Tab-separated table of C-alpha atoms and ligand atoms in Angstrom:
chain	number	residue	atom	x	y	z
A	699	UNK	CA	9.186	-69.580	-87.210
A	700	UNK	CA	12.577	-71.379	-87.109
A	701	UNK	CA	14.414	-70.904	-90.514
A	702	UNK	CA	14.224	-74.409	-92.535
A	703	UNK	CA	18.036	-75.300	-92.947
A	704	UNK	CA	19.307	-76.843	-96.178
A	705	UNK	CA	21.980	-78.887	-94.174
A	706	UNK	CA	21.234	-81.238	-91.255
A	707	UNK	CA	22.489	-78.791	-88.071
A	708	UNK	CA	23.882	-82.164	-86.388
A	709	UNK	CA	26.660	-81.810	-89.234
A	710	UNK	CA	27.547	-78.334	-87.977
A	711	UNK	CA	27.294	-79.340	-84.643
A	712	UNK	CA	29.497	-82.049	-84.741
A	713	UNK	CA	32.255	-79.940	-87.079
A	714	UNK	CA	32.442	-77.290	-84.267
A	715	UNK	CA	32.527	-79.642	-81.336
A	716	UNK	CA	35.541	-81.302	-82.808
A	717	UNK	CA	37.242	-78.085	-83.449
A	718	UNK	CA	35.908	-75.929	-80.272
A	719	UNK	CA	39.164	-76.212	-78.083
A	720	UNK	CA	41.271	-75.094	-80.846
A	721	UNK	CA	39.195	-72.726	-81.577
A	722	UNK	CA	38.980	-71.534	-78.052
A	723	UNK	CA	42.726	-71.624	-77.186
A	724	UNK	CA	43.264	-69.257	-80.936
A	725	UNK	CA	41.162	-66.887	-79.634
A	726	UNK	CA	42.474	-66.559	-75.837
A	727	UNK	CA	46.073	-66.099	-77.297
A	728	UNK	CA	44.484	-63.204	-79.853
A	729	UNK	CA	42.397	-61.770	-76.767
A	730	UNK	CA	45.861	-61.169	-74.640
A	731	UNK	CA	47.785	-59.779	-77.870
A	732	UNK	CA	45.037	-57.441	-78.277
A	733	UNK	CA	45.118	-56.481	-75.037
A	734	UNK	CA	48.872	-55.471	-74.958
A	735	UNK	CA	47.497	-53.289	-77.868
A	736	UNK	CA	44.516	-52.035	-76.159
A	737	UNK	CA	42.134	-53.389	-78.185
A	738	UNK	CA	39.014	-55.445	-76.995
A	739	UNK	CA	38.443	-58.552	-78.581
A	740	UNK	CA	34.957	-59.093	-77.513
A	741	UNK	CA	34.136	-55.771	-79.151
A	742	UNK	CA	35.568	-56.841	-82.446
A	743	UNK	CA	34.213	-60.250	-82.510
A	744	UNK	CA	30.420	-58.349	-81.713
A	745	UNK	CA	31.111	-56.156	-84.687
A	746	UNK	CA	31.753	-58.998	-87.139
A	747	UNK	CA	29.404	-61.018	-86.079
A	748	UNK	CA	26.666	-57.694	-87.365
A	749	UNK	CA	28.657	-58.174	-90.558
A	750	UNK	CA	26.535	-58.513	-93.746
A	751	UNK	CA	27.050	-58.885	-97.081
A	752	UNK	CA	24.406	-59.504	-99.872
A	753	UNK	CA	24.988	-62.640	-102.209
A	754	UNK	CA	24.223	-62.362	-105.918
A	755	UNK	CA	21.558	-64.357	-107.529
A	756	UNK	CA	23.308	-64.814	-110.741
A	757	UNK	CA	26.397	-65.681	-108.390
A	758	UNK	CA	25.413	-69.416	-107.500
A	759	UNK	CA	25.292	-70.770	-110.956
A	760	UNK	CA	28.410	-71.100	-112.819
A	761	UNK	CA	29.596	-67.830	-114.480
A	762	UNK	CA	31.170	-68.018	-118.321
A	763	UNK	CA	33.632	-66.281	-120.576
A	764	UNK	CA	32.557	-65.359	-123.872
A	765	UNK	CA	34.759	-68.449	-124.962
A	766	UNK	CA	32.839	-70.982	-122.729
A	767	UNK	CA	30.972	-71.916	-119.720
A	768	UNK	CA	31.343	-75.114	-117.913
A	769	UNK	CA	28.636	-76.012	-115.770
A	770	UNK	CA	28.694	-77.666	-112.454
A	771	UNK	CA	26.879	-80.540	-111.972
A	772	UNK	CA	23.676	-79.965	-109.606
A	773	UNK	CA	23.837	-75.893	-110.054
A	774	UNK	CA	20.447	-74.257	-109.564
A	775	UNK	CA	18.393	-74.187	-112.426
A	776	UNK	CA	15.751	-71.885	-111.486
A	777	UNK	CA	15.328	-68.609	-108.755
A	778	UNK	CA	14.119	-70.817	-106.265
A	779	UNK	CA	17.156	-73.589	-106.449
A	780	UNK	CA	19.133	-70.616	-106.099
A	781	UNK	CA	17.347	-69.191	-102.935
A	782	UNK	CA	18.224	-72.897	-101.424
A	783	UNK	CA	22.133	-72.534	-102.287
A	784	UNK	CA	21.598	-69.060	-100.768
A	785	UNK	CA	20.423	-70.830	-97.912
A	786	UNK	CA	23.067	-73.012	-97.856
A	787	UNK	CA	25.740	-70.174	-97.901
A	788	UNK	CA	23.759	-68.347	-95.171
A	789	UNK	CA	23.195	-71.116	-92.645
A	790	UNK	CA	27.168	-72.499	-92.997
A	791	UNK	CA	28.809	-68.463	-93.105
A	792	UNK	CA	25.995	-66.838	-91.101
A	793	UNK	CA	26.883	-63.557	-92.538
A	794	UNK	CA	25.067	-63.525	-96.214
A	795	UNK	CA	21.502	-63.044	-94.899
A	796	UNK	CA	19.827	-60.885	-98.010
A	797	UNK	CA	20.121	-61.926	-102.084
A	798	UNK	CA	20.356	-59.224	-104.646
A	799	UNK	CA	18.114	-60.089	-107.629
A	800	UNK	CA	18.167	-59.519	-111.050
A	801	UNK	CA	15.583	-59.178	-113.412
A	802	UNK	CA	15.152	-60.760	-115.892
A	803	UNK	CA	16.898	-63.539	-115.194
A	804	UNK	CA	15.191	-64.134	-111.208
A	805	UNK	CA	11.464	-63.557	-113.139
A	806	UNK	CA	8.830	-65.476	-111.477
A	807	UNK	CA	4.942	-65.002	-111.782
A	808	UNK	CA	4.413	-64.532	-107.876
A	809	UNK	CA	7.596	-62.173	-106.713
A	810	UNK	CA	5.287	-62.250	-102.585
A	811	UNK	CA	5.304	-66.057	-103.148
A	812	UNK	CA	9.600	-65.903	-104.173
A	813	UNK	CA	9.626	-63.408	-101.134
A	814	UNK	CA	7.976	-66.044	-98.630
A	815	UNK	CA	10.029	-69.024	-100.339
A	816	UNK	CA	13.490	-66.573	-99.270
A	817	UNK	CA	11.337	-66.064	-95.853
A	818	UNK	CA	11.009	-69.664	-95.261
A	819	UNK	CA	14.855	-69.685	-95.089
A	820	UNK	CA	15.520	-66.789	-93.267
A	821	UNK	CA	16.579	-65.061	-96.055
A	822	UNK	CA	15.610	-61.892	-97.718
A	823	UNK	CA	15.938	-59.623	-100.751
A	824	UNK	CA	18.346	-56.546	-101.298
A	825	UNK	CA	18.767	-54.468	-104.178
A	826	UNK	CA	16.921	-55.138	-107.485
A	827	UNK	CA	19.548	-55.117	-110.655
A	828	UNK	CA	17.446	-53.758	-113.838
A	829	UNK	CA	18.790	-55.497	-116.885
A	830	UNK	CA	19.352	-52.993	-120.076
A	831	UNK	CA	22.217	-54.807	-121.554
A	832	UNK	CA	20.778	-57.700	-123.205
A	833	UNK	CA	18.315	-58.048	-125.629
A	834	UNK	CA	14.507	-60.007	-125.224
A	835	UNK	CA	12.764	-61.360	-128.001
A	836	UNK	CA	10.008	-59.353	-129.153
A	837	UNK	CA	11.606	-56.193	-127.574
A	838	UNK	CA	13.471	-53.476	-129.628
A	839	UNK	CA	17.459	-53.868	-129.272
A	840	UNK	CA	19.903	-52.780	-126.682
A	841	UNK	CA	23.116	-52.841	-129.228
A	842	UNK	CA	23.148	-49.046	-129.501
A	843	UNK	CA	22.437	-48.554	-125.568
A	844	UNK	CA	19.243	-48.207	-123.543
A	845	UNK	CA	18.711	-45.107	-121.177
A	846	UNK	CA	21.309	-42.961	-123.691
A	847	UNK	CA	20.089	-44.243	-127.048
A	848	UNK	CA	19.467	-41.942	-129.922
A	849	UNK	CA	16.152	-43.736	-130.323
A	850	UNK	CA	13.149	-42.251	-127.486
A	851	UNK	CA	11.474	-45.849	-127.892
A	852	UNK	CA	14.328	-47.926	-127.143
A	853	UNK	CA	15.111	-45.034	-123.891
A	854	UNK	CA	11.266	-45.695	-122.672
A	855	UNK	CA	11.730	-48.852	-122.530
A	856	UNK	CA	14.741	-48.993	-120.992
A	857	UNK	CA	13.012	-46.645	-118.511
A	858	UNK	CA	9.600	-49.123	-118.164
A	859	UNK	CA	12.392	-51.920	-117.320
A	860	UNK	CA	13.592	-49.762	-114.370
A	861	UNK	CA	9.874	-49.392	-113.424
A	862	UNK	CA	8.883	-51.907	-113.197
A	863	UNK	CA	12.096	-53.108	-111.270
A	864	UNK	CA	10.912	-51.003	-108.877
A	865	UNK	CA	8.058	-52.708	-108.272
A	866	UNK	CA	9.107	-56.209	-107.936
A	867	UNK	CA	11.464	-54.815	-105.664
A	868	UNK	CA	8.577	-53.369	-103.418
A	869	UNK	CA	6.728	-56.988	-103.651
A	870	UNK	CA	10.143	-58.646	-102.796
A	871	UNK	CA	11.159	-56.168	-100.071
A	872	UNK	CA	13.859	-54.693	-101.626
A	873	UNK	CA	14.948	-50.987	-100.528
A	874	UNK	CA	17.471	-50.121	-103.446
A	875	UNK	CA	17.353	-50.422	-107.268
A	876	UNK	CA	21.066	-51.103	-108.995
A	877	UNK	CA	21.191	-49.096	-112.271
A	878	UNK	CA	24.396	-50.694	-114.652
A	879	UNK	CA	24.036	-49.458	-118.149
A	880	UNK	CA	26.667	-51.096	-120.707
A	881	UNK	CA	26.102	-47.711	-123.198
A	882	UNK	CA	28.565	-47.080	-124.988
A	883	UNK	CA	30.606	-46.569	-128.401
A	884	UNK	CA	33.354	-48.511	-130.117
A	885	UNK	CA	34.332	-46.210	-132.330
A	886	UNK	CA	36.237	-42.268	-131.821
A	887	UNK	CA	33.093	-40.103	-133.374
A	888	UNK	CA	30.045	-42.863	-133.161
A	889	UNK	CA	28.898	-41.030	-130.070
A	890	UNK	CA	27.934	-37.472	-129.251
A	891	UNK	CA	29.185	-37.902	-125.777
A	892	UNK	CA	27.389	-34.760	-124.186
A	893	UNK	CA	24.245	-36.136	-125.755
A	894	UNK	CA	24.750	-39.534	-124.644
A	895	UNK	CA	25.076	-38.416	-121.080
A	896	UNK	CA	22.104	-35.653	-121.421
A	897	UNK	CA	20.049	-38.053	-122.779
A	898	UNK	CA	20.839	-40.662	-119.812
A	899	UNK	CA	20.441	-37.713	-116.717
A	900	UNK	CA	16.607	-37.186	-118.797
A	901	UNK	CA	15.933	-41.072	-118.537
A	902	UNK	CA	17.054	-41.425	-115.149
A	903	UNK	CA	15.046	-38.552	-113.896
A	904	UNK	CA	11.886	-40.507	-114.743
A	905	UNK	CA	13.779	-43.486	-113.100
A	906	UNK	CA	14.459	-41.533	-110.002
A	907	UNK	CA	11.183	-40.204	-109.675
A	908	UNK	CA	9.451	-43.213	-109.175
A	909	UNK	CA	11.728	-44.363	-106.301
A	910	UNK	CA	10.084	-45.134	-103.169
A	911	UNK	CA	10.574	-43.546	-99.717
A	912	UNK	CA	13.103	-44.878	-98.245
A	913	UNK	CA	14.545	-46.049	-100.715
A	914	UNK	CA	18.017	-45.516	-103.224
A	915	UNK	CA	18.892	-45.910	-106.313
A	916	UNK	CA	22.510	-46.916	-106.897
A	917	UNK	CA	24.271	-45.585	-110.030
A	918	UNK	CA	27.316	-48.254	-110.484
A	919	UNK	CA	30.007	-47.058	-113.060
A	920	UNK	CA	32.401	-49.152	-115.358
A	921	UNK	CA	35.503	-48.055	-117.381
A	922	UNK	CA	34.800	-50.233	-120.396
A	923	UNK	CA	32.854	-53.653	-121.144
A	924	UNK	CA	30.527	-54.077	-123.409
A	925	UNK	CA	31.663	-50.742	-124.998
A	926	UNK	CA	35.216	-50.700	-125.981
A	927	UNK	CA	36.100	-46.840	-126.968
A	928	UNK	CA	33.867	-45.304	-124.487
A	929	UNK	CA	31.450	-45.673	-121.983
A	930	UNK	CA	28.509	-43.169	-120.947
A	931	UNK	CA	29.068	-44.003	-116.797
A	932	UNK	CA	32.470	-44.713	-117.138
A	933	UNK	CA	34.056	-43.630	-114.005
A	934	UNK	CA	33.238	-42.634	-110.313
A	935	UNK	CA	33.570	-39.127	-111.116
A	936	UNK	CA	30.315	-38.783	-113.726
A	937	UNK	CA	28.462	-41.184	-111.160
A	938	UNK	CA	29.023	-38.395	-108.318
A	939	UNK	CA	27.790	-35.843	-110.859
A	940	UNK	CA	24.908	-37.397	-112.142
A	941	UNK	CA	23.745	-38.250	-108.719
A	942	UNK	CA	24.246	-35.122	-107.159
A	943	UNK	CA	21.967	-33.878	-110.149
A	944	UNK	CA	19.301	-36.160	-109.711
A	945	UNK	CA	18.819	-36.331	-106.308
A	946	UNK	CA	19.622	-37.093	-102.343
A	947	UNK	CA	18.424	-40.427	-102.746
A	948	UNK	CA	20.657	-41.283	-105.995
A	949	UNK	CA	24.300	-42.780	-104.833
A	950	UNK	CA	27.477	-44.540	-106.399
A	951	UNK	CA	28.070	-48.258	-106.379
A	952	UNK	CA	31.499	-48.908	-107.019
A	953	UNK	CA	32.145	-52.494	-107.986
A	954	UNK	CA	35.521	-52.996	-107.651
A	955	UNK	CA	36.555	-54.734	-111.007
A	956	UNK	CA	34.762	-51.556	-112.975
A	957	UNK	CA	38.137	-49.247	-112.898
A	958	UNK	CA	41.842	-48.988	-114.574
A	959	UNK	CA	44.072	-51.452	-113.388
A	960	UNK	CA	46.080	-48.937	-111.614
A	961	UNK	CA	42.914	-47.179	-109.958
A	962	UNK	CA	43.783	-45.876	-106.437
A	963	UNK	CA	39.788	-47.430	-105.367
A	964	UNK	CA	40.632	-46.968	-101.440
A	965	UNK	CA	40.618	-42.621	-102.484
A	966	UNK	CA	37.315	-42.557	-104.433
A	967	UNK	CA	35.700	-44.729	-101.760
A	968	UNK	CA	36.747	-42.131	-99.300
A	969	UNK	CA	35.291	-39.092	-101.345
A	970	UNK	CA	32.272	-40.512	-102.085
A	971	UNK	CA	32.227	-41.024	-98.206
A	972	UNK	CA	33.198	-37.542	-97.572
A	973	UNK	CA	30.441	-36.195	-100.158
A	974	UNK	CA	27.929	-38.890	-98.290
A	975	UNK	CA	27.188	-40.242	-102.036
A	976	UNK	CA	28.341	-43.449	-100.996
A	977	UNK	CA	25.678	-45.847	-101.921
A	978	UNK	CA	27.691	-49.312	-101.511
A	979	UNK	CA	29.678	-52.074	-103.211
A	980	UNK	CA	29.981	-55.263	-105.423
A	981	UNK	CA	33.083	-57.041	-104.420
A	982	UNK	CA	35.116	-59.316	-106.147
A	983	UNK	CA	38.591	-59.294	-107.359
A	984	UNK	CA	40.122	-58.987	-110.400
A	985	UNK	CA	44.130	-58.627	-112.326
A	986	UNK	CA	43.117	-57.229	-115.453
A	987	UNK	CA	39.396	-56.266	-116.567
A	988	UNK	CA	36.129	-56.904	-114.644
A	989	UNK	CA	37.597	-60.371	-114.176
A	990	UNK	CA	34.553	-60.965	-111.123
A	991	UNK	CA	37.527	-63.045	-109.604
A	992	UNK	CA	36.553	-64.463	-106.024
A	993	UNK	CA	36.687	-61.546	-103.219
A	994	UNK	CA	40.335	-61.394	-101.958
A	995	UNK	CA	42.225	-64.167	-103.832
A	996	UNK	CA	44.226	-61.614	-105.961
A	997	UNK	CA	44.682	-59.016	-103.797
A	998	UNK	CA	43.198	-58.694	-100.377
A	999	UNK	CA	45.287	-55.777	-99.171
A	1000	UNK	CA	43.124	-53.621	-101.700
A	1001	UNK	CA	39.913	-54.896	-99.704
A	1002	UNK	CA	41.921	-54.030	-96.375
A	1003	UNK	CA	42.620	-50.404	-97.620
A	1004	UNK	CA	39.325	-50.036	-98.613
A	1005	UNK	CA	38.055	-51.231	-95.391
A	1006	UNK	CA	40.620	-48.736	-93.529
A	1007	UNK	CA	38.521	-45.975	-95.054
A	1008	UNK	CA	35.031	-47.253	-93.722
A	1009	UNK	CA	36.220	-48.118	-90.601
A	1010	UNK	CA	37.376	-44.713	-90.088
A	1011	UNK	CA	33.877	-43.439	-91.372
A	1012	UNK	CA	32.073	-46.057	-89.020
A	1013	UNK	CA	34.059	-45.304	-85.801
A	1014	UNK	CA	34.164	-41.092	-86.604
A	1015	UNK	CA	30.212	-41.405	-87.452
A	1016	UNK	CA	30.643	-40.279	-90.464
A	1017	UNK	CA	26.923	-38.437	-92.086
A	1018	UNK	CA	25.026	-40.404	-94.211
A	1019	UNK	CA	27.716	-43.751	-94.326
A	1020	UNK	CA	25.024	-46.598	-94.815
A	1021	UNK	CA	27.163	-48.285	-98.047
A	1022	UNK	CA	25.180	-51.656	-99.165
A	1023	UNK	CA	27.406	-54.485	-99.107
A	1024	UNK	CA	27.184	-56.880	-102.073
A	1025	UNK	CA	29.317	-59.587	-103.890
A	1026	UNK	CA	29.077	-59.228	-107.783
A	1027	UNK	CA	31.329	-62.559	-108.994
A	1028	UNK	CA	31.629	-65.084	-111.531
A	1029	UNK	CA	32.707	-68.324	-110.549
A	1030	UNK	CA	34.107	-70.469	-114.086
A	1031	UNK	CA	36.316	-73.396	-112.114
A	1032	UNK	CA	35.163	-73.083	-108.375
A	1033	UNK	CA	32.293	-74.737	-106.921
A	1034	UNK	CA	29.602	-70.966	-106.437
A	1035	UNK	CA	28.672	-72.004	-102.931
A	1036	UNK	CA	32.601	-72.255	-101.726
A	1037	UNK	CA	33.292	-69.418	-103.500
A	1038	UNK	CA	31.102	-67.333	-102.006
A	1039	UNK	CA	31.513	-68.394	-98.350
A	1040	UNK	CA	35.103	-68.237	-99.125
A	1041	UNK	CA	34.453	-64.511	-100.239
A	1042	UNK	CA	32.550	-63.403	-97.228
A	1043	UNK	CA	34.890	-64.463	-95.214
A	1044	UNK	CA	37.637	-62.674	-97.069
A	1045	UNK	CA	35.079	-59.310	-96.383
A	1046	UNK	CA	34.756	-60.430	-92.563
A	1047	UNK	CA	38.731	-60.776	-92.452
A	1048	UNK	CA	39.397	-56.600	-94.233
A	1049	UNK	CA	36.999	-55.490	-91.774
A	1050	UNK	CA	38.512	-57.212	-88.720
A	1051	UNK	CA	42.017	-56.166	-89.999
A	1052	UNK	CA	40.828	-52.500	-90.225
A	1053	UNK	CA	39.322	-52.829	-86.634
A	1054	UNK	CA	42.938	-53.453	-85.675
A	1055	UNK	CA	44.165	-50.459	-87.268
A	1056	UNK	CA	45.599	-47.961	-84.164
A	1057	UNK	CA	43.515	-45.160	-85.223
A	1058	UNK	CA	45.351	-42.501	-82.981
A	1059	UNK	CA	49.045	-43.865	-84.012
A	1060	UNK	CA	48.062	-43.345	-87.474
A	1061	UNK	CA	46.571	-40.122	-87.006
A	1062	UNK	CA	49.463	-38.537	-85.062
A	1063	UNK	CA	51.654	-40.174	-87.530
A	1064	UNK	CA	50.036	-38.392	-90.499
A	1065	UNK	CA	49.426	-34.888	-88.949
A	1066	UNK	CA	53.230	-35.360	-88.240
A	1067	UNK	CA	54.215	-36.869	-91.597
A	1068	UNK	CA	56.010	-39.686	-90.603
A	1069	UNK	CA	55.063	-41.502	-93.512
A	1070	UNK	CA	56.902	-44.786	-92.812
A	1071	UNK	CA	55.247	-44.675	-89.528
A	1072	UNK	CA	51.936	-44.596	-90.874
A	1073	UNK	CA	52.784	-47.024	-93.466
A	1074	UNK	CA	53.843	-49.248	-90.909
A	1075	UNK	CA	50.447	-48.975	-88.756
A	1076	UNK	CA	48.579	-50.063	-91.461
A	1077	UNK	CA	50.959	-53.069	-92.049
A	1078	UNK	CA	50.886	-54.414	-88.677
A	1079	UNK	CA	46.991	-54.335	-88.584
A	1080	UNK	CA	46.652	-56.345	-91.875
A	1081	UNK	CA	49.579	-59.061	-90.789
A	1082	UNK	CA	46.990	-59.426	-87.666
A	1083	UNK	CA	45.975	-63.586	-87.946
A	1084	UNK	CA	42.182	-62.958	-87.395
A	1085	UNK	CA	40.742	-66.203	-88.358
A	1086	UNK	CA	39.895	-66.910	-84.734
A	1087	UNK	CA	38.140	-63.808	-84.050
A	1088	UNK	CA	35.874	-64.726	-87.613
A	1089	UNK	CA	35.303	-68.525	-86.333
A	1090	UNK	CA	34.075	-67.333	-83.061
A	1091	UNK	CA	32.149	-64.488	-85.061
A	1092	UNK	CA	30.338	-67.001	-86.805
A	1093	UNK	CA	30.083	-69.718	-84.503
A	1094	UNK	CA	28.428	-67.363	-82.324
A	1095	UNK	CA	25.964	-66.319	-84.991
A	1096	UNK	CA	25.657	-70.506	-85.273
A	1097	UNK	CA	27.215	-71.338	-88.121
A	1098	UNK	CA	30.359	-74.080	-89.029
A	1099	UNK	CA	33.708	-73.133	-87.780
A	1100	UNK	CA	34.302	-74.139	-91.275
A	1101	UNK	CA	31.519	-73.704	-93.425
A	1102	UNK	CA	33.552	-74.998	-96.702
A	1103	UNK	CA	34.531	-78.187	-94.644
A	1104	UNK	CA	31.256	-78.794	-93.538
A	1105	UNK	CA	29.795	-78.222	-97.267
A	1106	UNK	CA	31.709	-80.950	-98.607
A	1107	UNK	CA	31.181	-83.232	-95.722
A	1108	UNK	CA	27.434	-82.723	-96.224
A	1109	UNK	CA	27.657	-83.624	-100.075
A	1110	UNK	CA	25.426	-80.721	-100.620
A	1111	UNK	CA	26.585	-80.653	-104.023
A	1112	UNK	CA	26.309	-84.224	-104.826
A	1113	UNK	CA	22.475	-84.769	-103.554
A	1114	UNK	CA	21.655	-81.787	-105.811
A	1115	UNK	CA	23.334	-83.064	-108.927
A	1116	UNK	CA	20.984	-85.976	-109.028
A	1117	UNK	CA	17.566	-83.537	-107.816
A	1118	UNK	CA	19.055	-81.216	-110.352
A	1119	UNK	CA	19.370	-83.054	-113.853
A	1120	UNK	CA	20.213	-81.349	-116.406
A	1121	UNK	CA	22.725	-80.711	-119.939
A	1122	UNK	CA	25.991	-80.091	-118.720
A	1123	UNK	CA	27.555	-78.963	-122.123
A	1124	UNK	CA	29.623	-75.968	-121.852
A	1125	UNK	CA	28.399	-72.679	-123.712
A	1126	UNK	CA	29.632	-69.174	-123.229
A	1127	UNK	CA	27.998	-66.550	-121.152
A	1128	UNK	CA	26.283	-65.637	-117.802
A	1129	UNK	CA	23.951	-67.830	-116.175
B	2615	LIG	C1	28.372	-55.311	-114.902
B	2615	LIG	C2	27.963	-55.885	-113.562
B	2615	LIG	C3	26.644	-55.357	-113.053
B	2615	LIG	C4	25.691	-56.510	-113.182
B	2615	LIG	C5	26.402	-57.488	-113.990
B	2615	LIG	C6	26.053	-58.912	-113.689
B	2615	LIG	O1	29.661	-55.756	-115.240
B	2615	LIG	O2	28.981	-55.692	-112.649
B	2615	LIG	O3	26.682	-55.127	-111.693
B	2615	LIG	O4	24.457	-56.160	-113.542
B	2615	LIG	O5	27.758	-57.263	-113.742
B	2616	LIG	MN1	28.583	-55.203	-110.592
């Protein structure tokens, strides 16, 4: 069953005709420099066009600051208007094929009637995000925590959440639950800190214990946010522990706005490699906090060197390496859609650069300690202009040379701003 496509494929068609010879003469001049390097373009190209990265549900509406949100006019209103920008994002980029849902906010009565809807696009459903941060009416609170609270009620039904995660995952096809807990304390001495974290490893057991096989469950960490003193799963180091305690199947997510500033992220993504608890990612980019900045547009040499270590672990076959690739942003003056393409392209470009990297210069450059000579390895792969090895990539895989030019051109945005009325006054927080 053909995919149904969100934007008329004449538009793409015409886009990529127009810009083919370009396009064509970029990529022979890349193909001989390559070659002096003894690289194979085709080879490359083939590996980015199996590039995939999971969107975010919550990603396609706008995001908010706790000072304001400012809506875009035709943004989805419902999980099924965001399956369509999904769609959208998928058919232009053509490397976005699975959405990572969260629950509450994707809640539908028929999750096998949301999974045919994604179906019906070609798209399908990654890991489930369990929700234990905000409150519900009618629910007991989450402002002291949820699987670490003091309060065994409050923990079991942080733990039923999970559950029954689980199985809207299984309905939606899902293979991974995402476990983010904002627990937490404010204050030096409101928090037993041993407790907290015993108290979490005995709610998570239950967790664990109902995940499928075949499945993971992905323990992501964060430094600070909503707790300001400290934070239960604060830093890559307790995830590691409490997953090699609970089980084979229990990994690390590191989202990369979820550390210090000054965090050397490249070095934990290579232990957690080397200790095969790597369970995968949410990209984004940030300067300060967990800004959820647009993958790449602060710094994109952190996403090469991050890259550079699962290259290495994809070409040496490293055990275990199967990381799940997903963008965790918030997008407050950007249309979503752009932003996202925008972002998986900025993924597609790392991962090309670190392709590039001369694996056995660096090597013999490190066992020998020429440090500038390593250094400079790693430069020359990231100043490599791959853009025409990612348009072929994804023109190949049929999508727009240039999916954000073609978005606008369609007025995408536009038609949906008049099928999608609604209030457009700003208020603060997530979608
Ligand atoms: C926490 C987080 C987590 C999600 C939320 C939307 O900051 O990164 O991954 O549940 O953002
Ligand atoms: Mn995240």
């Amino acid at each position: 069953m053909t995919p149904r496509m969100p934007i008329d494929p004449e538009l793409i068609a015409k886009h990529n005709a127009r810009l083919q010879q370009d396009l064509a003469a970029d990529y022979d001049h890349l193909g001989a420099v390559l070659a002096r390097r003894g690289v194979d373009l085709e080879a490359v190209t083939a590996r980015i066009q199996r590039f995939a990265v999971a969107i975010p549900s919550w990603g396609v509406g706008s995001g908010g600051t706790r000072f304001a949100r400012f809506p875009v006019a035709g943004e989805p209103r419902n999980v099924f208007e965001k399956l369509e920008d999904c769609a959208v994002i998928q058919q232009l980029g053509r490397a976005t094929p699975t959405v990572s849902p969260h629950i509450p906010w994707d809640r539908v009565d028929d999750f096998r009637e949301l999974r045919e809807f994604a179906h019906s696009y070609g798209m399908s459903f990654d890991a489930v995000n369990s929700n234990t941060f905000e409150d519900l009416p009618g629910q007991l609170s989450y402002k002291f925590g949820s699987l670490a609270h003091t309060d065994k009620a409050v923990r079991e039904q942080a733990i039923a959440h999970n559950l029954e995660c689980i199985e809207i995952g299984k309905q939606l096809g899902s293979r991974a639950l995402t476990v983010w807990i904002g627990d937490g304390s404010n204050f030096p001495g409101q928090l037993n800190m041993t407790k907290a974290l015993e108290r979490y490893l005995e709610s998570m057991r239950v967790i664990v214990a109902a995940i499928p096989d075949g499945w993971r469950a992905f323990i992501e960490h964060k430094l600070y946010e909503p707790a300001l003193y400290s934070t239960v799963i604060a830093d890559w180091g307790t995830s590691f522990i409490c997953a090699t305690q609970l089980g084979a199947n229990v990994q690390c997510l590191v989202d990369l706005g979820h550390h210090a500033p000054t965090t050397n992220i490249e070095q934990i993504v290579s232990r957690l490699i080397q200790f095969q608890r790597l369970g995968g990612f949410h990209f984004n980019d940030s300067k300060y906090g967990d800004d959820d900045l647009d993958t790449g547009a602060v710094n994109p040499f952190q996403i090469f060197l991050v890259f550079n270590e699962l290259v290495d672990a994809e070409l040496r076959g490293a055990p275990g390496f199967a990381p799940a690739y997903m963008l965790d942003q918030s997008h407050n003056v950007t249309d979503p859609v752009e932003s996202l393409m925008e972002s998986a392209v900025a993924l597609q470009r790392a991962y090309a650069q670190a392709l590039m990297v001369d694996r056995a210069a660096l090597n013999s450059a490190q066992e020998s300690n020429d440090a500038l000579m390593a250094n400079r390895t790693l430069q020359s792969a990231v100043r490599m202009d791959v853009e025409s090895a990612i348009k072929m990539a994804r023109q190949r895989n049929g999508g727009a040379i240039d999916p954000v030019a073609v978005f606008r051109e369609s007025r995408y945005r536009q038609c949906k701003a008049s099928a999608r009325p609604q209030d457009l006054t700003g208020k603060s927080g997530i979608v």
